[in-house]
């Protein structure tokens, strides 16, 4: 459980850092804004599934109106994941969750694997955002776990 908690803290930190980098860059790249919003919405989708709720109300690939909307989403996600993880007993990590993906296809996945998906998914997309920032001659931001661990 401690590893999951630590990785979750990294996710909250990295979400905030990538958003700061996007704001500082002043980018108007709609694909980047859509991608950072996608990270936030995907976190919501998976939490909803972990809580036994549906996720069809979420649209994973809408454009972000502005980054303040995404910042609010990240803040709320961090608060809700902290509560969920804090209340989660280690014995429940291997419990199987039944859910449907956004297309309605049913799946069964353990709580552990869902949490790992959430924790790793954003890192993949933050790397894509950093690469695009570099291509726009903006400064990418360090979001590696080791950077977080050294704080």
PDB file of C-alpha atoms in Angstrom:
ATOM      1  CA  UNK A   1       0.000   0.000   0.000  1.00  0.00           C
ATOM      2  CA  UNK A   2       2.835   2.362   0.779  1.00  0.00           C
ATOM      3  CA  UNK A   3       4.144   2.113  -2.790  1.00  0.00           C
ATOM      4  CA  UNK A   4       0.721   2.928  -4.217  1.00  0.00           C
ATOM      5  CA  UNK A   5       0.339   5.868  -1.841  1.00  0.00           C
ATOM      6  CA  UNK A   6       3.778   7.189  -2.794  1.00  0.00           C
ATOM      7  CA  UNK A   7       3.101   6.784  -6.517  1.00  0.00           C
ATOM      8  CA  UNK A   8      -0.214   8.593  -6.073  1.00  0.00           C
ATOM      9  CA  UNK A   9       1.560  11.522  -4.413  1.00  0.00           C
ATOM     10  CA  UNK A  10       3.918  11.589  -7.397  1.00  0.00           C
ATOM     11  CA  UNK A  11       0.923  11.678  -9.752  1.00  0.00           C
ATOM     12  CA  UNK A  12      -0.594  14.703  -7.983  1.00  0.00           C
ATOM     13  CA  UNK A  13       2.772  16.479  -8.039  1.00  0.00           C
ATOM     14  CA  UNK A  14       3.438  15.654 -11.696  1.00  0.00           C
ATOM     15  CA  UNK A  15      -0.079  16.693 -12.763  1.00  0.00           C
ATOM     16  CA  UNK A  16       0.474  20.097 -11.198  1.00  0.00           C
ATOM     17  CA  UNK A  17       3.954  20.494 -12.703  1.00  0.00           C
ATOM     18  CA  UNK A  18       2.876  19.682 -16.252  1.00  0.00           C
ATOM     19  CA  UNK A  19      -0.005  22.106 -15.946  1.00  0.00           C
ATOM     20  CA  UNK A  20       2.378  24.805 -14.687  1.00  0.00           C
ATOM     21  CA  UNK A  21       4.676  24.132 -17.660  1.00  0.00           C
ATOM     22  CA  UNK A  22       1.784  24.481 -20.103  1.00  0.00           C
ATOM     23  CA  UNK A  23       0.717  27.755 -18.498  1.00  0.00           C
ATOM     24  CA  UNK A  24       4.267  29.121 -18.528  1.00  0.00           C
ATOM     25  CA  UNK A  25       4.697  28.181 -22.180  1.00  0.00           C
ATOM     26  CA  UNK A  26       1.607  30.144 -23.165  1.00  0.00           C
ATOM     27  CA  UNK A  27       0.835  27.447 -25.722  1.00  0.00           C
ATOM     28  CA  UNK A  28      -2.370  27.660 -27.694  1.00  0.00           C
ATOM     29  CA  UNK A  29      -1.843  24.157 -29.097  1.00  0.00           C
ATOM     30  CA  UNK A  30      -5.314  22.621 -28.875  1.00  0.00           C
ATOM     31  CA  UNK A  31      -3.921  19.096 -28.998  1.00  0.00           C
ATOM     32  CA  UNK A  32      -1.820  19.726 -25.890  1.00  0.00           C
ATOM     33  CA  UNK A  33      -4.740  21.281 -24.052  1.00  0.00           C
ATOM     34  CA  UNK A  34      -6.897  18.310 -25.034  1.00  0.00           C
ATOM     35  CA  UNK A  35      -4.189  15.898 -23.867  1.00  0.00           C
ATOM     36  CA  UNK A  36      -3.776  17.446 -20.425  1.00  0.00           C
ATOM     37  CA  UNK A  37      -7.561  17.463 -19.996  1.00  0.00           C
ATOM     38  CA  UNK A  38      -7.570  13.794 -21.067  1.00  0.00           C
ATOM     39  CA  UNK A  39      -5.225  12.954 -18.182  1.00  0.00           C
ATOM     40  CA  UNK A  40      -7.570  14.631 -15.700  1.00  0.00           C
ATOM     41  CA  UNK A  41     -10.710  13.016 -17.111  1.00  0.00           C
ATOM     42  CA  UNK A  42      -9.110   9.563 -17.249  1.00  0.00           C
ATOM     43  CA  UNK A  43      -8.329   9.894 -13.532  1.00  0.00           C
ATOM     44  CA  UNK A  44     -12.019  10.675 -12.943  1.00  0.00           C
ATOM     45  CA  UNK A  45     -13.167   7.751 -15.103  1.00  0.00           C
ATOM     46  CA  UNK A  46     -11.090   5.219 -13.208  1.00  0.00           C
ATOM     47  CA  UNK A  47     -12.084   6.570  -9.793  1.00  0.00           C
ATOM     48  CA  UNK A  48     -15.724   6.351 -10.792  1.00  0.00           C
ATOM     49  CA  UNK A  49     -15.206   2.707 -11.749  1.00  0.00           C
ATOM     50  CA  UNK A  50     -13.381   1.978  -8.487  1.00  0.00           C
ATOM     51  CA  UNK A  51     -16.348   3.456  -6.638  1.00  0.00           C
ATOM     52  CA  UNK A  52     -18.739   1.163  -8.516  1.00  0.00           C
ATOM     53  CA  UNK A  53     -20.261   3.955 -10.572  1.00  0.00           C
ATOM     54  CA  UNK A  54     -20.563   4.198 -14.325  1.00  0.00           C
ATOM     55  CA  UNK A  55     -18.238   6.337 -16.382  1.00  0.00           C
ATOM     56  CA  UNK A  56     -20.246   7.036 -19.532  1.00  0.00           C
ATOM     57  CA  UNK A  57     -20.865  10.628 -18.410  1.00  0.00           C
ATOM     58  CA  UNK A  58     -17.190  11.416 -19.027  1.00  0.00           C
ATOM     59  CA  UNK A  59     -15.828  12.459 -22.399  1.00  0.00           C
ATOM     60  CA  UNK A  60     -12.154  11.596 -22.602  1.00  0.00           C
ATOM     61  CA  UNK A  61     -11.171  13.667 -25.624  1.00  0.00           C
ATOM     62  CA  UNK A  62     -12.898  17.051 -25.420  1.00  0.00           C
ATOM     63  CA  UNK A  63     -10.933  20.243 -25.809  1.00  0.00           C
ATOM     64  CA  UNK A  64     -10.155  22.156 -22.651  1.00  0.00           C
ATOM     65  CA  UNK A  65     -11.696  25.607 -22.510  1.00  0.00           C
ATOM     66  CA  UNK A  66      -8.728  26.786 -20.500  1.00  0.00           C
ATOM     67  CA  UNK A  67      -6.180  25.407 -18.094  1.00  0.00           C
ATOM     68  CA  UNK A  68      -7.971  26.710 -15.006  1.00  0.00           C
ATOM     69  CA  UNK A  69     -10.716  24.138 -15.690  1.00  0.00           C
ATOM     70  CA  UNK A  70      -8.108  21.369 -15.786  1.00  0.00           C
ATOM     71  CA  UNK A  71      -6.392  22.677 -12.636  1.00  0.00           C
ATOM     72  CA  UNK A  72      -9.691  22.376 -10.760  1.00  0.00           C
ATOM     73  CA  UNK A  73     -10.143  18.845 -12.079  1.00  0.00           C
ATOM     74  CA  UNK A  74      -6.640  17.834 -10.956  1.00  0.00           C
ATOM     75  CA  UNK A  75      -7.221  19.341  -7.504  1.00  0.00           C
ATOM     76  CA  UNK A  76     -10.535  17.514  -7.078  1.00  0.00           C
ATOM     77  CA  UNK A  77      -9.020  14.274  -8.382  1.00  0.00           C
ATOM     78  CA  UNK A  78      -6.156  14.464  -5.880  1.00  0.00           C
ATOM     79  CA  UNK A  79      -8.573  15.087  -3.011  1.00  0.00           C
ATOM     80  CA  UNK A  80     -10.829  12.205  -4.021  1.00  0.00           C
ATOM     81  CA  UNK A  81      -7.996   9.750  -4.664  1.00  0.00           C
ATOM     82  CA  UNK A  82      -6.403  10.604  -1.322  1.00  0.00           C
ATOM     83  CA  UNK A  83      -9.657   9.735   0.444  1.00  0.00           C
ATOM     84  CA  UNK A  84     -10.174   6.572  -1.614  1.00  0.00           C
ATOM     85  CA  UNK A  85      -6.622   5.295  -1.106  1.00  0.00           C
ATOM     86  CA  UNK A  86      -6.529   6.207   2.576  1.00  0.00           C
ATOM     87  CA  UNK A  87      -9.722   4.232   3.205  1.00  0.00           C
ATOM     88  CA  UNK A  88      -8.608   1.293   1.036  1.00  0.00           C
ATOM     89  CA  UNK A  89      -7.503  -1.777   2.948  1.00  0.00           C
ATOM     90  CA  UNK A  90      -4.574  -3.688   1.515  1.00  0.00           C
ATOM     91  CA  UNK A  91      -6.673  -6.864   1.492  1.00  0.00           C
ATOM     92  CA  UNK A  92      -8.992  -5.188  -1.056  1.00  0.00           C
ATOM     93  CA  UNK A  93      -6.256  -4.574  -3.657  1.00  0.00           C
ATOM     94  CA  UNK A  94      -6.906  -7.900  -5.376  1.00  0.00           C
ATOM     95  CA  UNK A  95     -10.692  -7.467  -5.366  1.00  0.00           C
ATOM     96  CA  UNK A  96     -12.108  -7.620  -8.899  1.00  0.00           C
ATOM     97  CA  UNK A  97     -14.063  -4.661 -10.230  1.00  0.00           C
ATOM     98  CA  UNK A  98     -16.685  -5.155 -12.947  1.00  0.00           C
ATOM     99  CA  UNK A  99     -17.017  -2.159 -15.258  1.00  0.00           C
ATOM    100  CA  UNK A 100     -17.580  -1.188 -18.858  1.00  0.00           C
ATOM    101  CA  UNK A 101     -15.214   0.952 -20.871  1.00  0.00           C
ATOM    102  CA  UNK A 102     -16.367   4.123 -22.610  1.00  0.00           C
ATOM    103  CA  UNK A 103     -17.601   2.032 -25.557  1.00  0.00           C
ATOM    104  CA  UNK A 104     -19.671  -0.203 -23.291  1.00  0.00           C
ATOM    105  CA  UNK A 105     -17.387  -3.246 -23.479  1.00  0.00           C
ATOM    106  CA  UNK A 106     -17.409  -5.101 -20.132  1.00  0.00           C
ATOM    107  CA  UNK A 107     -14.190  -5.830 -18.253  1.00  0.00           C
ATOM    108  CA  UNK A 108     -13.059  -7.221 -14.915  1.00  0.00           C
ATOM    109  CA  UNK A 109      -9.877  -5.848 -13.370  1.00  0.00           C
ATOM    110  CA  UNK A 110      -8.367  -5.865  -9.885  1.00  0.00           C
ATOM    111  CA  UNK A 111      -8.293  -2.709  -7.792  1.00  0.00           C
ATOM    112  CA  UNK A 112      -4.479  -2.972  -7.778  1.00  0.00           C
ATOM    113  CA  UNK A 113      -4.257  -3.041 -11.567  1.00  0.00           C
ATOM    114  CA  UNK A 114      -6.725  -0.179 -11.961  1.00  0.00           C
ATOM    115  CA  UNK A 115      -4.728   1.954  -9.555  1.00  0.00           C
ATOM    116  CA  UNK A 116      -1.495   1.119 -11.372  1.00  0.00           C
ATOM    117  CA  UNK A 117      -3.152   2.037 -14.671  1.00  0.00           C
ATOM    118  CA  UNK A 118      -4.138   5.446 -13.277  1.00  0.00           C
ATOM    119  CA  UNK A 119      -0.692   6.047 -11.824  1.00  0.00           C
ATOM    120  CA  UNK A 120       1.146   5.135 -15.043  1.00  0.00           C
ATOM    121  CA  UNK A 121      -1.268   6.483 -17.673  1.00  0.00           C
ATOM    122  CA  UNK A 122      -0.707  10.150 -16.863  1.00  0.00           C
ATOM    123  CA  UNK A 123       3.053   9.742 -16.926  1.00  0.00           C
ATOM    124  CA  UNK A 124       2.892   8.498 -20.507  1.00  0.00           C
ATOM    125  CA  UNK A 125       0.893  11.530 -21.610  1.00  0.00           C
ATOM    126  CA  UNK A 126       2.981  13.979 -19.586  1.00  0.00           C
ATOM    127  CA  UNK A 127       5.954  12.719 -21.605  1.00  0.00           C
ATOM    128  CA  UNK A 128       4.062  13.435 -24.819  1.00  0.00           C
ATOM    129  CA  UNK A 129       3.258  16.940 -23.593  1.00  0.00           C
ATOM    130  CA  UNK A 130       6.891  17.592 -22.663  1.00  0.00           C
ATOM    131  CA  UNK A 131       8.051  16.439 -26.087  1.00  0.00           C
ATOM    132  CA  UNK A 132       5.580  18.773 -27.787  1.00  0.00           C
ATOM    133  CA  UNK A 133       6.641  21.663 -25.542  1.00  0.00           C
ATOM    134  CA  UNK A 134      10.243  21.094 -26.568  1.00  0.00           C
ATOM    135  CA  UNK A 135       9.185  21.080 -30.233  1.00  0.00           C
ATOM    136  CA  UNK A 136       7.517  24.460 -29.651  1.00  0.00           C
ATOM    137  CA  UNK A 137      10.794  25.729 -28.155  1.00  0.00           C
ATOM    138  CA  UNK A 138       9.222  25.859 -24.715  1.00  0.00           C
ATOM    139  CA  UNK A 139      10.867  24.477 -21.635  1.00  0.00           C
ATOM    140  CA  UNK A 140       9.727  20.949 -20.710  1.00  0.00           C
ATOM    141  CA  UNK A 141       9.326  20.177 -17.028  1.00  0.00           C
ATOM    142  CA  UNK A 142      10.945  17.361 -15.070  1.00  0.00           C
ATOM    143  CA  UNK A 143       8.190  14.963 -13.960  1.00  0.00           C
ATOM    144  CA  UNK A 144      10.221  11.782 -13.412  1.00  0.00           C
ATOM    145  CA  UNK A 145       9.484   9.894 -10.233  1.00  0.00           C
ATOM    146  CA  UNK A 146      13.094  10.191  -9.076  1.00  0.00           C
ATOM    147  CA  UNK A 147      12.871  13.980  -9.214  1.00  0.00           C
ATOM    148  CA  UNK A 148       9.823  13.797  -6.959  1.00  0.00           C
ATOM    149  CA  UNK A 149      11.553  11.313  -4.637  1.00  0.00           C
ATOM    150  CA  UNK A 150      14.525  13.648  -4.187  1.00  0.00           C
ATOM    151  CA  UNK A 151      12.382  16.468  -2.812  1.00  0.00           C
TER     152      UNK A 151
END
